[in-house]
Amino acid sequence: MMVSCTRLVMQETREKKHLLTPVTDLPSVTPERANALHELGMYRVADLVKHLPMRYETHHGGMTIEAAEALLGDQEATPELVTIETTVIKVSPGWRRGRKSKVEVGVEDETGHMHINWFNQPWVARSLHPDMRIRLHGSLSMRKGILQMNNPRFEEVKEDEPTLTIEGDLRPVYPASERISSSMIATLIADVLEEALLEIDDHLTSNMLDSLSMPTLASAYAMCHKPETIDSSIEGRRRIAYDELLLLQLGVMMKRHHRIDTMRAPELLWNDEIKNRIEARIPFTLTKSQQSVIEEIAGDVTTTTPMNRLLQGDVGSGKTVVALHAMLMAVTCGAQAAMMAPTELLAEQHYKTITELLENSQVTTSLLTSSLTAKERKTRIQQISDGTIDIVVGTHALLTDDVVFSNIAVAITDEQHRFGVQQRALLRNKSDDLHAIPHSLVMTPTSIPRTLSLTVFGDLDVSTIKGMPPGRTPITTRLVQPEHASKVYQYMREVVEKGQQGYVVVPLVEDTDAGLKSVTAHAANLRDGLLRGKTIGVVHGRMKSDEREETMQQFRSGKIDVLVATTVIEVGVDIANATMMIIEHADRFGLAQLHQLRGRVGRGTLPGVCALIASPTTDDAQHRLEAIVETTDGFKIAERDLEIRGPGELFGAKQSGIAPFKIARLPRDFDLLRLARRNALEWIQRDSTLQNSQLLRARLMHVHGEALGLGDVA
Ligand code: ADP
Ligand code: MG
């Protein structure tokens, strides 16, 4: 596979003389410009061609100030944008009032002068100086008899810079930087475009393009860089966005096909008898939603096709007991199961929950974390590999090479969002059969937006636990200014006096200059002050695990009233009698993180209270805190989180290791995504490893081969 792929790329290399030319070989690219291009990710001519305009402006080039004044006439402002080359006469760095600033600049040309204002862009004053030639691009207006522009785009006119020669009225505006202007990039692209386009081969046949009503790749690039109309630029962009989406969908479908077609997992059993036996051990009645998710899982594991399922359910919705069912499906058939958690604290808690539920049964359980002694670890690994242990709960420590199962049938990854897509448990069996893998269930509390579930997670079947177990009272959340913090702690005293417990969350373990309250210092303060007389425990990530487990145990059994902790308690910690949480410096936490933290209280039938202590200094922080106070619905919070963080983060590329889309934008291109998905599905059904479309295959391998692990597949 790798051989044919490399050969193909080389074949392309030989023919694509122009496309593969380094930008440094282009006549008008000075070393300085080359660096600037490199910074923007452009190394070869092909990268220039792929650098698409972000928008277009109607170009009224070469206008004088006099002509501009005539164009304005007696309108209040020009509807079109106007480009004028001028000389700077005077720069007056702005005044400040509140948080607003204004830079005033006088400019002139041979025919007149103009006044320019830049609001809230104080840096403009630093980049301009008298006698500098600048090109201004913006809308004109008249104020007190003086022609002016507000917040125009501007760039320096360099001596050696050729005047722009883009045909037509539409001037492309490219993503640029301080070191290279959009119009310079436009000039470079205009120079190479025609020759480069001749070398662009299409990986879609003309029949396919016809049925999609899309242009060839080469025309699509031409339409983006030199559009005759805005509509044709949109059509060109659509084709390129489609390709991006199609490639990822093909990769995901190829993997899916491979799993279903060639991989095998143990065929497990599920019937009423087994179900009743498990349910007899559970001290509550499963909700309808939990039951139906369990049935979906059972539907998967009773076949030999490896399950690859994502279970999403809000914090506290009861995913653990569902996971236990999946694991017991394995154990009932004499196979093993494993559950992996992102922190030791959570692994320890799961281990405890599971052993308690399975007390006095035949099922053997074990905990595997990195804080075991070498000797303990050796014994447990031995027991895992000889099959003495049925259920293993652990952390990453489960993924090391020396952990080999005798016969694992179900692998659970809890709090999957903490691991990243690539780290799905790859748990191995002793058997040499490369096609044998366990059924996999990954669990996440963050609801994955549909767009994401079709992309990065496209290979997963999704189950959702809707709603909460009965009897929960929603948590009340309040934002409290730091100066009123003592009232909140007073309230916590009252909660404790009623026999309930509380958490206090602080951002860091150690004191810093920023004045963040460290866990230990803060706990000491509370002991001597606001919570005097109450028993206070401390938990953080840098503690030894037996110390931490001891403290958690005391908290669980009610010997500790208030637990002061870092975010180690963010995931999964489940103590029903803890009803109040105070989060210090709440503006330091992300929205999803606040929701997770808050999910630690109100887990039983007692109402929960969460106080966020903060005086936010940024708009984002303000929005996050408003959102968390407003709703307790995890799905709504996930949506708000995306709005605040913007679509750039939507793809989850950081975690996934998958190249982010350059052109396609979700959710805007959702319809295109669905089209690509449908097409990819049909395609892989016809030709599961793209043997008949070698160019497409080579491009797919190049873009996603590594991140999606397609090397093993195709
Ligand atoms: P999460 O989905 O956040 O992992 P857990 O599995 O930790 O949630 O469950 C939260 C709490 O709800 C646990 O104490 C669990 O025992 C309890 N629970 C789960 N399902 C039910 C149910 N159907 N009825 C009552 N309590 C339940
Ligand atoms: Mg959980």
XYZ file of C-alpha atoms and ligand atoms in Angstrom:
742
model
C 0.000 0.000 0.000
C 2.601 2.536 1.085
C 4.657 1.685 -1.992
C 1.958 2.406 -4.505
C 1.027 5.556 -2.666
C 4.578 6.922 -2.724
C 4.988 6.051 -6.353
C 1.889 7.935 -7.206
C 2.960 11.033 -5.371
C 6.293 10.871 -7.197
C 4.569 10.471 -10.474
C 2.659 13.615 -9.691
C 5.918 15.265 -8.711
C 7.508 14.688 -12.075
C 4.659 16.187 -14.011
C 3.759 19.095 -11.737
C 6.759 21.229 -12.463
C 5.041 24.490 -11.918
C 2.819 23.570 -8.984
C 5.783 22.250 -7.048
C 8.027 25.241 -7.674
C 9.135 26.735 -4.335
C 7.848 30.269 -3.870
C 11.455 31.343 -3.335
C 12.068 30.657 -7.034
C 9.483 33.189 -8.150
C 11.040 36.410 -9.514
C 9.147 38.869 -7.331
C 9.564 36.929 -4.105
C 12.274 38.592 -2.018
C 13.666 36.689 0.990
C 11.563 38.878 3.216
C 8.398 38.055 1.288
C 9.355 34.382 1.218
C 9.498 34.359 5.013
C 6.170 36.094 5.225
C 4.648 33.530 2.850
C 6.151 30.657 4.840
C 4.610 32.053 7.981
C 1.250 31.844 6.268
C 1.940 28.218 5.326
C 2.842 28.850 1.677
C 5.965 27.109 0.440
C 5.187 26.153 -3.145
C 3.128 27.499 -5.998
C 0.474 24.898 -5.160
C 0.086 26.501 -1.725
C -0.422 29.896 -3.330
C -3.173 28.463 -5.498
C -4.801 26.898 -2.448
C -4.686 30.202 -0.578
C -8.217 31.374 -1.285
C -9.580 34.891 -0.863
C -11.636 35.413 2.257
C -13.846 37.962 0.500
C -14.034 40.277 -2.490
C -14.265 44.011 -2.734
C -15.587 46.073 -5.534
C -12.550 47.828 -6.824
C -12.590 51.529 -7.628
C -8.867 51.631 -8.106
C -6.614 54.531 -8.939
C -9.007 57.183 -7.723
C -7.838 60.639 -6.718
C -9.264 62.450 -3.707
C -10.954 64.916 -6.073
C -12.577 62.083 -8.052
C -13.633 60.433 -4.815
C -15.317 63.640 -3.698
C -17.197 63.762 -6.985
C -18.267 60.124 -6.537
C -19.622 60.957 -3.099
C -21.632 63.869 -4.458
C -24.286 64.790 -1.919
C -24.677 61.265 -0.530
C -23.950 60.773 3.144
C -21.491 57.965 2.397
C -20.448 55.920 -0.635
C -22.131 52.545 -0.823
C -19.071 51.033 -2.552
C -15.581 50.859 -1.184
C -13.043 53.151 -2.737
C -9.292 52.737 -3.062
C -7.099 55.839 -2.974
C -3.331 56.161 -2.825
C -2.244 59.026 -0.577
C 0.634 60.454 1.433
C 0.404 60.760 5.206
C 0.774 64.324 6.478
C 0.021 64.101 10.162
C -0.635 61.321 12.695
C -2.366 62.205 15.973
C -2.335 59.214 18.293
C -5.697 58.861 19.835
C -7.331 60.049 22.937
C -8.835 57.601 25.365
C -12.170 57.864 27.008
C -13.189 54.837 29.007
C -11.836 52.018 26.870
C -12.232 53.717 23.473
C -9.389 55.136 21.452
C -9.159 57.072 18.221
C -6.271 57.685 15.855
C -6.646 60.728 13.595
C -4.590 60.941 10.441
C -4.392 63.595 7.722
C -3.547 62.448 4.178
C -3.275 64.144 0.790
C -2.613 63.628 -2.876
C -2.071 66.126 -5.697
C -5.780 66.896 -5.834
C -6.821 67.454 -2.248
C -6.724 66.251 1.309
C -8.698 63.924 3.530
C -9.202 63.070 7.156
C -9.000 59.448 8.403
C -10.216 58.081 11.752
C -9.336 54.733 13.223
C -11.419 53.824 16.240
C -10.227 51.264 18.772
C -7.146 50.387 16.739
C -4.438 52.222 18.684
C -1.695 50.210 16.944
C -2.441 52.052 13.712
C -0.635 55.080 15.129
C 2.535 53.048 15.457
C 2.490 51.809 11.880
C 2.030 55.218 10.226
C 4.356 58.187 9.938
C 4.375 61.418 7.911
C 5.505 61.125 4.280
C 4.566 57.480 4.143
C 2.640 56.398 1.024
C -0.440 54.405 1.930
C -3.273 52.856 -0.005
C -6.609 53.345 1.733
C -9.640 51.244 1.098
C -12.956 52.105 2.596
C -16.191 53.992 2.423
C -16.169 57.795 2.017
C -18.205 60.338 3.906
C -18.233 64.094 4.451
C -18.081 65.767 7.835
C -17.942 69.530 8.383
C -16.931 70.031 4.779
C -13.980 67.652 5.007
C -13.849 64.362 3.129
C -13.201 61.466 5.483
C -12.941 57.701 5.900
C -13.591 55.768 9.117
C -11.677 52.588 9.846
C -10.474 52.021 6.270
C -8.186 49.121 5.456
C -4.753 50.414 4.635
C -1.433 49.153 3.404
C 1.888 50.726 2.670
C 2.643 51.379 -1.002
C 6.142 50.076 -1.538
C 8.391 51.662 -4.176
C 8.970 48.409 -6.035
C 5.457 47.144 -5.715
C 3.763 46.701 -9.059
C 0.271 48.125 -9.279
C -2.357 45.515 -9.015
C -3.575 44.083 -12.280
C -6.535 41.948 -11.387
C -9.043 41.889 -14.177
C -12.656 42.623 -13.575
C -14.337 44.561 -10.889
C -13.961 42.143 -8.003
C -10.783 42.448 -6.056
C -9.933 39.391 -3.948
C -8.956 40.038 -0.345
C -6.573 37.345 0.901
C -5.674 36.329 4.413
C -2.466 38.344 4.875
C -0.177 39.459 7.650
C 1.667 42.516 8.846
C 4.628 41.393 6.773
C 2.875 40.771 3.483
C -0.198 42.547 2.212
C -3.245 41.093 0.585
C -2.535 42.964 -2.622
C 1.022 41.601 -2.768
C -0.347 38.087 -2.362
C -2.894 38.850 -5.074
C -0.116 39.922 -7.419
C 1.909 36.777 -6.765
C -1.095 34.551 -7.329
C -2.124 36.396 -10.474
C 1.388 35.813 -11.850
C 1.403 32.032 -11.397
C -2.237 31.123 -11.678
C -2.680 30.461 -15.363
C 0.223 28.040 -15.728
C -0.532 26.350 -12.427
C -4.144 25.662 -13.350
C -3.038 23.649 -16.381
C -1.358 21.165 -14.070
C -4.284 20.550 -11.728
C -5.760 17.109 -12.317
C -9.176 16.232 -11.072
C -9.802 13.188 -8.905
C -13.487 13.266 -9.829
C -14.522 12.102 -13.285
C -16.459 14.392 -15.571
C -19.502 12.159 -15.129
C -19.388 12.666 -11.408
C -18.907 16.387 -11.794
C -21.894 16.511 -14.104
C -24.127 14.759 -11.658
C -22.900 16.997 -8.827
C -23.221 20.099 -11.056
C -19.788 21.172 -9.966
C -16.847 22.644 -11.897
C -13.493 20.904 -12.312
C -10.905 21.626 -9.647
C -8.917 23.843 -11.996
C -11.979 25.917 -12.899
C -12.978 26.071 -9.255
C -9.638 27.640 -8.340
C -9.923 30.066 -11.250
C -13.416 31.015 -10.100
C -12.144 31.753 -6.601
C -9.111 33.798 -7.573
C -10.537 35.623 -10.595
C -14.309 35.531 -10.268
C -16.412 37.250 -12.868
C -19.271 37.517 -10.445
C -19.713 36.847 -6.760
C -21.875 33.868 -7.685
C -19.099 32.205 -9.620
C -16.727 32.666 -6.683
C -19.293 30.925 -4.496
C -19.579 28.080 -6.974
C -15.812 27.648 -7.053
C -15.534 27.697 -3.297
C -18.305 25.143 -3.012
C -16.393 22.622 -5.107
C -13.226 23.056 -3.045
C -15.110 22.818 0.241
C -16.851 19.705 -1.034
C -13.497 18.078 -1.745
C -12.317 18.739 1.771
C -15.435 17.225 3.245
C -15.393 14.318 0.831
C -11.811 13.367 1.664
C -12.528 13.162 5.374
C -15.752 11.255 4.805
C -13.977 8.794 2.530
C -11.322 8.239 5.175
C -13.884 7.713 7.905
C -16.011 5.409 5.741
C -12.982 3.427 4.681
C -12.134 2.815 8.292
C -15.675 1.928 9.128
C -15.862 -0.485 6.239
C -12.613 -2.067 7.327
C -13.871 -2.573 10.862
C -17.141 -4.061 9.767
C -15.725 -6.134 6.961
C -12.497 -7.536 8.357
C -12.391 -7.088 12.122
C -14.045 -9.483 14.556
C -15.109 -9.294 18.189
C -16.529 -11.990 20.476
C -20.227 -12.657 20.015
C -21.806 -12.141 23.444
C -25.158 -13.101 24.913
C -28.066 -10.999 26.111
C -31.410 -12.215 27.391
C -33.953 -11.566 30.129
C -32.289 -13.919 32.528
C -28.973 -12.095 32.329
C -30.731 -8.769 32.455
C -32.688 -9.640 35.581
C -29.598 -10.984 37.262
C -27.774 -7.696 36.716
C -30.724 -5.527 37.647
C -31.159 -7.390 40.920
C -27.827 -5.930 42.002
C -28.663 -2.340 41.198
C -30.230 -0.348 44.047
C -32.470 1.749 41.763
C -34.671 1.336 38.715
C -33.060 2.162 35.390
C -34.656 5.011 33.489
C -36.324 4.307 30.136
C -33.467 6.049 28.421
C -30.818 3.997 30.211
C -32.714 0.831 29.305
C -32.933 1.671 25.650
C -29.236 2.532 25.475
C -28.447 -0.809 27.106
C -30.521 -2.518 24.420
C -28.614 -0.648 21.687
C -25.352 -1.845 23.176
C -26.673 -5.386 23.475
C -27.669 -5.228 19.819
C -24.051 -4.483 18.942
C -22.217 -6.944 21.168
C -24.362 -9.929 20.277
C -22.784 -9.884 16.803
C -19.197 -10.453 15.759
C -18.928 -6.986 14.236
C -16.905 -4.946 16.721
C -19.042 -2.333 18.442
C -17.785 1.230 18.080
C -20.301 3.239 20.035
C -20.276 6.655 21.639
C -22.482 7.083 24.681
C -23.293 10.689 25.453
C -25.242 11.812 28.467
C -25.064 14.910 30.592
C -23.171 14.989 33.847
C -25.032 12.823 36.364
C -27.299 11.145 33.815
C -26.110 7.704 34.920
C -23.660 6.411 32.331
C -21.630 4.277 34.735
C -24.368 1.755 35.342
C -24.865 1.420 31.582
C -21.151 0.719 31.200
C -21.422 -1.891 33.929
C -24.100 -3.668 31.933
C -21.850 -3.775 28.875
C -18.998 -5.182 30.945
C -21.178 -7.829 32.524
C -22.336 -8.925 29.065
C -18.700 -9.924 28.530
C -18.208 -11.525 31.917
C -21.371 -13.616 31.582
C -19.830 -15.215 28.528
C -16.570 -15.973 30.329
C -14.725 -13.062 28.712
C -13.063 -10.024 30.284
C -13.898 -6.329 30.277
C -11.956 -3.157 31.002
C -12.872 0.381 31.850
C -10.451 3.229 31.386
C -10.775 6.603 33.141
C -8.707 9.762 32.632
C -7.713 10.283 36.280
C -6.701 8.004 39.116
C -9.331 9.558 41.319
C -12.070 8.590 38.900
C -10.628 5.122 38.283
C -10.546 4.553 42.031
C -14.140 5.690 42.352
C -15.370 3.492 39.510
C -13.509 0.571 40.987
C -15.218 1.170 44.292
C -18.697 1.539 42.777
C -18.297 -1.584 40.725
C -16.878 -3.769 43.486
C -19.665 -2.698 45.818
C -22.356 -3.541 43.291
C -20.709 -6.898 42.608
C -20.106 -7.789 46.241
C -20.632 -11.500 46.947
C -20.769 -12.355 43.269
C -18.404 -14.578 41.320
C -17.038 -11.620 39.373
C -13.437 -10.682 40.131
C -12.347 -7.070 39.777
C -9.036 -5.250 39.868
C -7.651 -1.717 39.750
C -4.675 -0.817 37.603
C -3.171 2.668 37.926
C 0.356 4.000 37.741
C 0.658 4.390 41.482
C 0.868 0.662 42.125
C 4.199 -0.668 43.329
C 6.158 -2.630 40.741
C 5.344 -5.829 42.567
C 1.600 -5.177 42.802
C 1.519 -4.185 39.168
C 3.280 -7.366 38.136
C 0.824 -9.540 40.025
C -2.195 -7.760 38.566
C -0.882 -7.878 35.034
C -0.281 -11.593 35.487
C -3.855 -12.064 36.673
C -5.159 -10.074 33.724
C -3.247 -12.180 31.268
C -4.189 -15.525 32.803
C -7.855 -14.545 33.002
C -8.177 -14.661 36.809
C -9.567 -11.142 36.704
C -12.859 -10.458 34.946
C -13.143 -6.687 35.143
C -10.215 -4.276 35.197
C -10.636 -0.600 35.977
C -7.699 1.674 35.310
C -6.086 4.759 33.864
C -3.678 5.107 30.920
C -1.691 2.485 32.791
C -3.934 -0.027 31.014
C -2.493 0.938 27.653
C 1.121 -0.007 28.231
C 2.526 -2.876 26.198
C 2.888 -5.318 29.054
C -0.860 -5.357 29.704
C -2.194 -8.247 27.650
C -5.591 -9.743 28.277
C -6.475 -13.385 28.211
C -9.768 -12.725 26.495
C -11.123 -9.182 26.481
C -14.507 -8.650 24.880
C -15.614 -5.177 26.011
C -13.523 -2.030 26.441
C -15.014 1.125 27.965
C -13.416 4.560 27.810
C -15.011 6.954 30.281
C -14.882 10.738 29.910
C -13.603 10.321 26.399
C -13.337 14.095 25.838
C -10.346 14.038 28.165
C -8.447 11.528 26.076
C -8.768 12.723 22.493
C -9.977 10.632 19.626
C -6.758 8.814 18.904
C -6.410 7.428 22.364
C -9.393 5.181 22.286
C -8.486 2.168 24.289
C -6.447 -0.179 22.145
C -6.557 -3.069 24.515
C -4.998 -6.254 23.320
C -5.544 -9.939 23.674
C -2.943 -12.659 23.967
C -4.148 -14.159 20.733
C -2.119 -13.449 17.609
C -5.233 -12.832 15.579
C -4.765 -9.331 14.198
C -8.396 -9.166 13.225
C -9.718 -9.716 16.747
C -10.576 -6.597 18.769
C -12.925 -5.986 21.695
C -16.256 -4.185 21.417
C -15.665 -0.556 22.263
C -17.868 1.914 24.133
C -16.682 5.471 24.694
C -18.569 7.723 27.075
C -18.701 11.489 27.124
C -20.664 14.055 29.120
C -20.341 16.754 26.470
C -23.000 16.486 23.885
C -21.298 16.281 20.553
C -22.905 18.616 18.039
C -24.255 16.796 15.047
C -21.766 18.403 12.699
C -18.910 17.014 14.742
C -20.446 13.611 15.108
C -20.520 13.372 11.328
C -16.895 14.346 10.916
C -14.281 13.404 13.464
C -16.578 10.944 15.119
C -18.055 9.757 11.848
C -17.028 6.185 12.509
C -18.971 5.984 15.752
C -22.572 4.992 16.343
C -24.081 7.384 18.835
C -26.366 6.597 21.788
C -27.733 9.291 24.049
C -29.072 9.122 27.582
C -31.800 11.713 27.676
C -32.803 13.368 30.906
C -31.781 12.580 34.440
C -32.643 9.866 36.930
C -35.879 10.759 38.747
C -35.964 12.926 41.853
C -33.179 15.316 40.998
C -33.686 18.953 41.899
C -31.924 21.284 39.485
C -28.827 23.037 40.778
C -29.131 26.730 41.567
C -26.141 28.675 40.302
C -25.209 32.179 41.425
C -22.481 34.554 40.389
C -20.982 36.321 43.412
C -18.548 39.234 43.474
C -15.374 38.497 45.479
C -16.242 41.133 48.086
C -19.369 39.157 48.978
C -17.559 35.819 49.254
C -17.918 35.678 53.039
C -21.713 35.468 52.720
C -21.325 32.424 50.515
C -19.063 30.702 53.004
C -21.537 31.582 55.742
C -24.188 29.786 53.691
C -21.873 26.809 53.390
C -21.581 26.665 57.177
C -25.364 26.415 57.358
C -25.408 23.640 54.771
C -22.818 21.712 56.779
C -24.795 22.264 59.976
C -27.752 20.570 58.258
C -25.548 17.501 57.882
C -24.638 18.017 54.241
C -21.231 18.535 52.659
C -19.549 20.893 50.239
C -16.715 21.424 47.789
C -14.552 24.483 47.350
C -12.721 24.509 44.013
C -9.596 26.605 43.467
C -7.606 26.876 40.257
C -4.041 25.961 41.206
C -1.997 23.880 43.577
C 0.681 26.432 44.264
C 0.524 30.118 45.023
C 1.475 32.380 42.184
C 2.006 36.090 41.884
C -1.355 36.347 40.199
C -2.798 35.891 43.656
C -4.732 32.743 42.871
C -5.709 30.939 45.977
C -3.764 27.754 46.296
C -5.556 24.753 47.644
C -3.559 24.320 50.815
C -3.319 28.011 51.643
C -6.993 28.489 50.979
C -7.933 25.484 53.098
C -5.802 26.843 55.946
C -7.494 30.238 55.685
C -10.934 28.694 55.795
C -10.016 26.522 58.774
C -8.928 29.581 60.729
C -11.633 31.857 59.465
C -14.867 31.523 57.577
C -15.277 27.774 58.197
C -13.757 27.588 61.652
C -14.844 24.498 63.544
C -15.692 22.482 60.414
C -13.565 19.604 59.226
C -11.780 20.508 56.028
C -9.955 18.124 53.694
C -7.672 18.869 50.763
C -7.366 17.032 47.462
C -5.200 17.868 44.486
C -3.477 16.166 41.575
C 0.001 16.185 43.061
C -0.926 14.138 46.119
C 0.096 10.539 46.571
C -2.788 8.347 45.526
C -3.173 6.546 48.865
C -3.317 9.871 50.708
C -5.880 11.142 48.251
C -7.919 7.961 48.451
C -7.851 8.215 52.248
C -9.185 11.783 52.121
C -11.869 10.868 49.568
C -12.861 7.971 51.776
C -13.256 10.293 54.757
C -15.288 12.685 52.657
C -17.504 9.880 51.377
C -18.125 8.608 54.892
C -18.946 12.117 56.117
C -15.918 12.597 58.387
C -14.904 15.606 56.307
C -17.416 18.435 55.915
C -15.812 20.478 53.183
C -13.367 19.329 50.551
C -11.061 21.987 49.127
C -9.885 20.724 45.755
C -8.415 21.514 42.365
C -10.119 20.398 39.196
C -9.115 16.779 39.914
C -12.690 16.425 41.075
C -13.984 17.692 37.730
C -14.575 14.308 36.218
C -16.951 11.753 37.558
C -16.664 12.200 41.336
C -19.996 11.106 42.734
C -20.931 11.840 46.328
C -24.654 12.362 46.838
C -24.494 14.111 50.222
C -22.338 16.914 48.825
C -24.851 19.612 47.957
C -22.913 22.836 47.717
C -19.963 23.949 45.647
C -18.047 27.210 45.739
C -15.796 27.882 42.753
C -13.127 30.498 43.381
C -11.828 32.509 40.400
C -14.610 31.017 38.319
C -13.651 33.247 35.392
C -10.518 31.125 34.978
C -12.456 28.056 33.933
C -13.923 27.101 30.583
C -17.659 26.773 30.163
C -17.704 23.003 29.731
C -15.368 22.690 32.686
C -17.627 24.762 34.934
C -20.559 22.585 33.930
C -18.583 19.439 34.754
C -17.486 20.819 38.094
C -20.965 21.918 39.009
C -22.183 18.436 38.126
C -20.496 17.177 41.307
C -23.343 18.585 43.422
C -27.047 17.841 43.312
C -26.404 14.221 42.447
C -28.828 12.849 45.009
C -32.323 14.024 45.827
C -31.161 17.029 47.865
C -31.134 20.339 45.956
C -27.687 21.565 44.938
C -26.197 25.032 45.047
C -23.213 26.334 43.146
C -21.637 29.739 43.838
C -19.214 31.156 41.293
C -16.913 33.725 42.819
C -15.504 36.006 40.162
C -15.324 39.482 38.784
C -14.737 38.734 35.120
C -12.413 41.078 33.255
C -13.056 39.939 29.684
C -16.238 39.753 27.630
C -15.722 36.054 26.980
C -15.459 35.298 30.680
C -18.561 37.397 31.305
C -20.473 35.432 28.640
C -19.320 32.099 29.999
C -20.447 32.962 33.497
C -23.790 34.283 32.264
C -24.372 31.095 30.308
C -23.573 28.820 33.225
C -25.890 30.755 35.549
C -28.686 30.698 32.981
C -28.979 26.987 32.217
C -28.135 23.567 33.594
C -28.807 21.809 30.295
C -25.543 20.331 29.056
C -26.647 20.387 25.427
C -27.442 24.102 25.571
C -24.136 24.726 27.313
C -22.260 22.887 24.591
C -23.957 25.080 21.990
C -23.183 28.275 23.881
C -19.618 27.112 24.312
C -19.253 26.778 20.554
C -20.778 30.209 19.993
C -18.389 31.835 22.420
C -15.309 29.987 21.223
C -16.268 30.331 17.591
C -16.360 27.835 14.754
C -12.576 27.577 14.627
C -12.757 25.218 17.555
C -15.753 23.336 16.318
C -13.830 20.709 14.511
C -12.057 19.547 17.637
C -8.919 19.274 15.540
C -6.612 19.854 18.448
C -7.688 16.653 20.106
C -8.233 14.604 17.018
C -4.958 15.218 15.232
C -6.972 15.481 12.038
C -6.139 18.352 9.692
C -8.718 21.099 10.167
C -10.788 22.249 7.223
C -9.320 25.213 5.399
C -12.276 26.178 3.284
C -15.302 24.274 4.511
C -17.044 25.888 7.461
C -19.397 24.091 9.747
C -22.210 24.420 10.491
C -22.568 26.692 7.434
C -21.631 23.887 5.016
C -23.729 21.262 6.720
C -25.705 20.413 3.572
C -22.506 19.974 1.640
C -21.239 17.713 4.402
C -24.310 15.538 4.117
C -23.864 15.322 0.374
C -20.198 14.382 0.774
C -21.105 11.780 3.341
C -23.690 10.175 1.104
C -21.315 10.139 -1.844
C -18.463 8.729 0.243
C -20.671 5.958 1.544
C -21.682 4.857 -1.958
C -18.131 5.129 -3.142
C -16.676 2.935 -0.400
C -19.420 0.383 -0.948
C -18.336 0.156 -4.584
C -14.601 0.324 -4.051
C -13.673 -0.084 -0.397
C -10.007 0.880 -0.677
C -10.312 3.231 -3.669
C -8.249 0.921 -5.869
C -10.012 2.318 -8.914
C -9.367 5.945 -8.074
C -5.664 6.093 -7.426
C -5.319 9.860 -7.562
C -8.091 10.348 -5.034
C -6.591 7.626 -2.891
C -3.161 9.230 -2.932
C -4.667 12.570 -1.949
C -6.659 10.955 0.850
C -3.581 9.206 2.208
C -1.613 12.407 2.008
C -4.161 14.437 3.964
C -5.616 11.969 6.467
C -3.643 8.727 6.150
C -1.671 9.168 9.307
C -4.258 10.770 11.577
C -6.935 8.255 10.669
C -4.532 5.316 10.727
C -5.514 4.350 7.182
C -2.215 2.568 6.678
C -3.615 -0.563 8.345
C -6.841 -0.309 6.487
C -6.176 0.198 2.827
P -22.461 10.159 34.866
O -23.347 9.957 33.683
O -22.147 11.600 35.095
O -21.234 9.287 34.818
P -23.115 8.502 37.098
O -23.096 7.240 36.342
O -21.956 8.772 37.967
O -23.318 9.734 36.117
O -24.483 8.577 37.902
C -24.790 9.645 38.751
C -25.516 9.172 39.989
O -26.832 8.791 39.645
C -24.890 7.951 40.626
O -24.919 8.115 42.012
C -25.772 6.824 40.200
O -25.766 5.784 41.139
C -27.115 7.486 40.134
N -28.051 6.862 39.203
C -27.772 6.409 37.964
N -28.878 5.930 37.375
C -29.887 6.105 38.252
C -31.296 5.802 38.229
N -31.877 5.233 37.159
N -32.027 6.125 39.320
C -31.440 6.704 40.388
N -30.133 7.000 40.480
C -29.361 6.709 39.433
Mg -19.272 9.389 34.886
